[in-house]
Amino acid sequence: MNKTSINRLIDVAFRYFGLACTLFGLVMLGIFIIDVLIKGLGRLDWKFLISLPSRFPEKAGIYTALLGTCWILVLTALIAIPMGVAAGIYLEEYGKKSRFANILEINITNLAGIPSIIYGLLGLEIFVRTLGLGQSVLAGAMTLSLLILPIIIVATRESIRAVPRSLREAAFALGATKWQTIWTQVLPASAGGVLTGIILALSRAVGEAAPLIVVGALAYVPFAPKTPMDEFSVLPIQIFNWVSRPQQGFTINSAAAIIILLMITFLMNGIAIYFRSKWQKKVKW
Amino acid sequence: MNKKLEARNVNVYYDQTHVIKGVNLGIDMNSVTAFIGPSGCGKSTFLRLYNRMNDLIEGFRKDGQILIDGKEIYENGMRVEDLRKKVGMVFQKPNPFPKSIYENVIYGLRIRGINNKKMLDETVERSLRQAALWDEVKDNLKKSALALSGGQQQRLCIARAIATEPSVLLMDEPASALDPISTSKVEDLIYELKSQFTIIIVTHNMQQAGRVSDHTAFFYLGELVEYDETKKIFTNPADTRTQDYITGRFG
Amino acid sequence: MTHLESEIKNLKSEMLEMFALVKSQLEKSKQSLIRLDKDLAREVLVHEKRVNGFELKVDRDCENIIALFNPLAIDLRFVLACLKINSNLERIGDIAEGICQFVLNIKLEPEKSLLENTRMMEMFDTSIMVLDDTMQAFETEDTRLARSVFKKDEILDEINLNANQAVADFIRENPERINQSLYLLSSIRKLERVGDQCKNIAEEIIFYIEAKVLKHKSREQKQA
């Protein structure tokens, strides 16, 4: 065979190889989802959603875990969003080109790479013990906030960076102060990207189990949290707990819970995609 | 006669680079002055001295005086936001905000806390009329500014700049991104606005400088080589460098 | 109106002013010669400076328009035509001045019989009329009127041709009036040149309106 034929062969071979690689992941995911659906779909009913956990699989439900997840979601959002967006704005607009800013930049990137269980240990030491918050929803939310903060910061910075300089120049030339420019032009223009980042970050928070286990989200919680200081549990932990039990009934329960968790995740990602496409249409540079 | 805009022995540096060298320039009220010169000669930098847009650039340093209506604009007591109300700017590439036409025009007023609807409506109509855009957009002021054509966007930017009723209008190659018909509309506009504003326009298009300006300043390598009536510069410039540039021998 | 349009309009008004000025110089030169009014003649000489000043201004204005505005097509032809018409008018002004110069040198009022035989009045009147026609044609952009100038100029040529004989006869009979007779003959020559200048002006008018070049063409071709 001559060189051209070999090249062509490599070209075709790669095409099929690449396709196979792509399909592998999708196929695995597909198999998993189908398996879960087969096992758990039948178990899904209203009773399942509002029942408290129990030793008996037929009686056990995800009520407390679901509510715990909601509490965690809301609290984490309330803490992480303002902090993350403000930090992102500060870093991108105010703190530039100093040694301090460079150090900050490197460290934030590092933060995103730290294993989530370490955040759990951090939360345990600072929030649960030192600040005396105990094994509460608040401690859990603060821990998760730390975890997703870098994601929000990076998403905010990227969106703000995407706003062209000419827009800021126009606002400055009309006499806007730096803050006015950010508040009236840069933020609204970058809102879509920031929102997308926030939703993806929260979606990640919803699925975390390890840091919350360390902080003390108990697996057996027979009541739903009513205040931020209450003890709590979340869906991923509940699933983990059920999966480690031998009874067949709990396997089915965990499948059903997984379906709920997946639904929440897909819903949040879907919203993020919707907002991103809406934003891209509105702001065409 | 006192000049509206005066520059006395102005030098500008970006870090160690000396970009404007000892420029003296006096500009009359209600005139159109063109800054011409080859790329990188400093004309845009000099233009931006008048509304202190260079302050935004790292490493910017200046000495000498810049006076508007007899007042030094770089003194410590001068608030940049107030200066930019009196000195408006239009940029090379039209840069309307991604908002409605209405919101674009009144931005300069909104950020100063003016929210009286009647006043805003009047300002919008007056500014759009002055910018020769009113008839084309009056039926739908809520339309997004980004939906307008390039020429219309630039006229919108002009309307936006004059909405705060500045006395000086700085234009940095305002027509270079536009097609010929839009360009001539903008040029006619400048000719009409002259009676109400003092206009400085940076242009690399010599014919444009000839058509719209009363006075022309020729910059070269950071120096002001010649400044005179446009008629004189274009028919019999005093400096050979000016003549070489105008006749296309370089730059 | 664009900047260029208003400049062209100003140029046209200036040209019409110059036309009017030169026409009045010619009329005054006629009066001063017929009645030997030396004061009127001196007035014309003083006003000649104005004519020259006008010529310089129009030249400068045309130069500025070309340099600043790059006029094209009819605008360009108009400006180029004005440049040439400008010098034609200035020469007509010179002619009026020249005639008045003669008046200052003549001692006695011209003889009626000489004026009649040479058809001097007709010469003056026709040349002033021809100038007036070109001015009208310029103002109203009337190319028909411009073309009629070529025909009317013939009268001037005819009078000029016959003047020699008339003056020669007169000198033989009135040898003491030889000086004024010669001055009169020279004036007739000058007035004939007014006709030529007006023909040139008419050619320029037709050029700028129709873009047709009639220079150096025969009379029949011009009438077409």
Short mmCIF file of N, CA and C in Angstrom, two decimals, chain A residues 96-97 165-178 180-181 184-185 188-189 282-285, chain B residues 48 51 53 56-58 81 84 87-89 91 93 95-99 107-108 111-112 146 160-161 164:
data_model
loop_
_atom_site.label_atom_id
_atom_site.label_comp_id
_atom_site.label_asym_id
_atom_site.label_seq_id
_atom_site.Cartn_x
_atom_site.Cartn_y
_atom_site.Cartn_z
N LYS A 96 -7.29 43.86 39.22
CA LYS A 96 -6.50 43.33 38.12
C LYS A 96 -5.05 43.75 38.20
N LYS A 97 -4.24 42.94 37.63
CA LYS A 97 -2.84 43.27 37.38
C LYS A 97 -2.02 43.58 38.63
N ARG A 165 -15.27 45.15 25.40
CA ARG A 165 -14.74 46.39 25.95
C ARG A 165 -15.49 47.60 25.43
N SER A 166 -15.96 47.50 24.19
CA SER A 166 -16.60 48.65 23.57
C SER A 166 -17.86 49.06 24.33
N LEU A 167 -18.52 48.10 24.94
CA LEU A 167 -19.72 48.40 25.71
C LEU A 167 -19.37 49.23 26.94
N ARG A 168 -18.30 48.82 27.61
CA ARG A 168 -17.88 49.57 28.80
C ARG A 168 -17.43 50.96 28.40
N GLU A 169 -16.68 51.03 27.29
CA GLU A 169 -16.20 52.34 26.84
C GLU A 169 -17.37 53.27 26.59
N ALA A 170 -18.41 52.74 25.96
CA ALA A 170 -19.57 53.57 25.66
C ALA A 170 -20.17 54.11 26.95
N ALA A 171 -20.29 53.24 27.96
CA ALA A 171 -20.89 53.68 29.22
C ALA A 171 -20.00 54.70 29.91
N PHE A 172 -18.69 54.46 29.93
CA PHE A 172 -17.78 55.42 30.56
C PHE A 172 -17.85 56.77 29.87
N ALA A 173 -17.88 56.71 28.53
CA ALA A 173 -17.87 57.96 27.77
C ALA A 173 -19.11 58.79 28.05
N LEU A 174 -20.19 58.11 28.49
CA LEU A 174 -21.40 58.86 28.80
C LEU A 174 -21.39 59.35 30.24
N GLY A 175 -20.33 59.02 30.98
CA GLY A 175 -20.20 59.54 32.34
C GLY A 175 -20.61 58.56 33.42
N ALA A 176 -20.70 57.27 33.12
CA ALA A 176 -21.06 56.31 34.16
C ALA A 176 -19.83 56.01 35.02
N THR A 177 -20.06 55.80 36.32
CA THR A 177 -18.96 55.39 37.18
C THR A 177 -18.71 53.91 36.93
N LYS A 178 -17.62 53.39 37.50
CA LYS A 178 -17.29 51.99 37.28
C LYS A 178 -18.44 51.10 37.76
N GLN A 180 -21.63 51.88 38.16
CA GLN A 180 -22.80 52.05 37.31
C GLN A 180 -22.67 51.23 36.04
N THR A 181 -21.46 51.26 35.48
CA THR A 181 -21.23 50.51 34.25
C THR A 181 -21.45 49.02 34.49
N THR A 184 -25.38 48.46 35.37
CA THR A 184 -26.38 48.72 34.32
C THR A 184 -26.06 48.07 32.99
N GLN A 185 -24.81 47.76 32.74
CA GLN A 185 -24.48 47.22 31.42
C GLN A 185 -23.81 45.85 31.47
N PRO A 188 -26.11 42.94 33.35
CA PRO A 188 -27.25 42.49 32.53
C PRO A 188 -26.80 41.75 31.28
N ALA A 189 -25.71 42.20 30.68
CA ALA A 189 -25.27 41.54 29.46
C ALA A 189 -24.69 40.17 29.75
N LYS A 282 -30.22 36.88 22.61
CA LYS A 282 -30.51 38.28 22.91
C LYS A 282 -29.28 39.17 22.72
N VAL A 283 -28.14 38.62 23.02
CA VAL A 283 -26.96 39.47 23.05
C VAL A 283 -26.00 39.04 21.96
N LYS A 284 -26.23 39.52 20.74
CA LYS A 284 -25.34 39.16 19.64
C LYS A 284 -24.33 40.26 19.43
N TRP A 285 -23.10 39.96 19.69
CA TRP A 285 -22.11 41.02 19.43
C TRP A 285 -21.77 41.00 17.97
N ARG B 48 -8.68 61.54 22.94
CA ARG B 48 -9.19 61.01 24.19
C ARG B 48 -8.72 61.77 25.42
N ASN B 51 -11.76 63.95 26.97
CA ASN B 51 -12.75 63.42 27.90
C ASN B 51 -12.13 62.41 28.86
N MET B 53 -10.59 59.71 28.62
CA MET B 53 -10.77 58.27 28.44
C MET B 53 -9.43 57.55 28.57
N LEU B 56 -8.32 55.35 31.67
CA LEU B 56 -8.63 53.94 31.83
C LEU B 56 -7.47 53.03 31.46
N ILE B 57 -6.46 53.61 30.81
CA ILE B 57 -5.38 52.77 30.29
C ILE B 57 -4.21 52.72 31.26
N GLU B 58 -3.71 51.52 31.47
CA GLU B 58 -2.58 51.32 32.36
C GLU B 58 -1.36 52.07 31.86
N GLU B 81 -17.01 62.22 35.74
CA GLU B 81 -18.39 62.00 35.26
C GLU B 81 -19.02 63.30 34.78
N ARG B 84 -17.59 64.26 31.39
CA ARG B 84 -18.12 63.49 30.26
C ARG B 84 -19.56 63.83 29.95
N VAL B 87 -18.67 66.64 27.51
CA VAL B 87 -17.88 66.22 26.35
C VAL B 87 -18.32 64.84 25.95
N GLY B 88 -19.03 64.74 24.83
CA GLY B 88 -19.55 63.45 24.39
C GLY B 88 -18.60 62.76 23.41
N MET B 89 -18.77 61.45 23.26
CA MET B 89 -17.88 60.73 22.35
C MET B 89 -18.62 59.70 21.52
N PHE B 91 -17.72 56.45 18.86
CA PHE B 91 -16.58 55.57 18.58
C PHE B 91 -16.59 55.06 17.15
N LYS B 93 -16.44 51.83 15.91
CA LYS B 93 -17.43 50.82 15.62
C LYS B 93 -18.67 51.15 16.43
N ASN B 95 -21.41 51.16 18.93
CA ASN B 95 -21.51 50.31 20.12
C ASN B 95 -22.76 50.58 20.94
N PRO B 96 -23.93 50.40 20.33
CA PRO B 96 -25.16 50.62 21.11
C PRO B 96 -25.27 49.56 22.19
N PHE B 97 -25.95 49.89 23.28
CA PHE B 97 -26.17 48.91 24.33
C PHE B 97 -27.20 47.90 23.84
N PRO B 98 -27.12 46.65 24.34
CA PRO B 98 -28.12 45.67 23.91
C PRO B 98 -29.46 45.91 24.61
N LYS B 99 -29.99 47.09 24.38
CA LYS B 99 -31.27 47.45 24.99
C LYS B 99 -32.10 48.11 23.90
N TYR B 107 -29.66 56.78 28.34
CA TYR B 107 -28.73 56.23 29.33
C TYR B 107 -28.00 57.32 30.09
N GLY B 108 -27.50 58.31 29.37
CA GLY B 108 -26.73 59.37 30.02
C GLY B 108 -27.54 60.12 31.06
N ILE B 111 -28.37 57.54 34.32
CA ILE B 111 -27.30 57.35 35.31
C ILE B 111 -27.09 58.60 36.15
N ARG B 112 -27.70 59.70 35.75
CA ARG B 112 -27.62 60.90 36.58
C ARG B 112 -28.89 61.10 37.38
N LEU B 146 -29.92 46.61 18.60
CA LEU B 146 -29.07 45.74 17.78
C LEU B 146 -29.75 45.32 16.50
N ARG B 160 -27.31 59.30 21.26
CA ARG B 160 -27.04 58.98 22.65
C ARG B 160 -26.01 59.93 23.23
N ALA B 161 -25.00 60.25 22.43
CA ALA B 161 -23.94 61.13 22.92
C ALA B 161 -24.44 62.56 23.09
N THR B 164 -27.13 64.23 26.39
CA THR B 164 -26.79 64.94 27.62
C THR B 164 -26.46 66.40 27.36
#
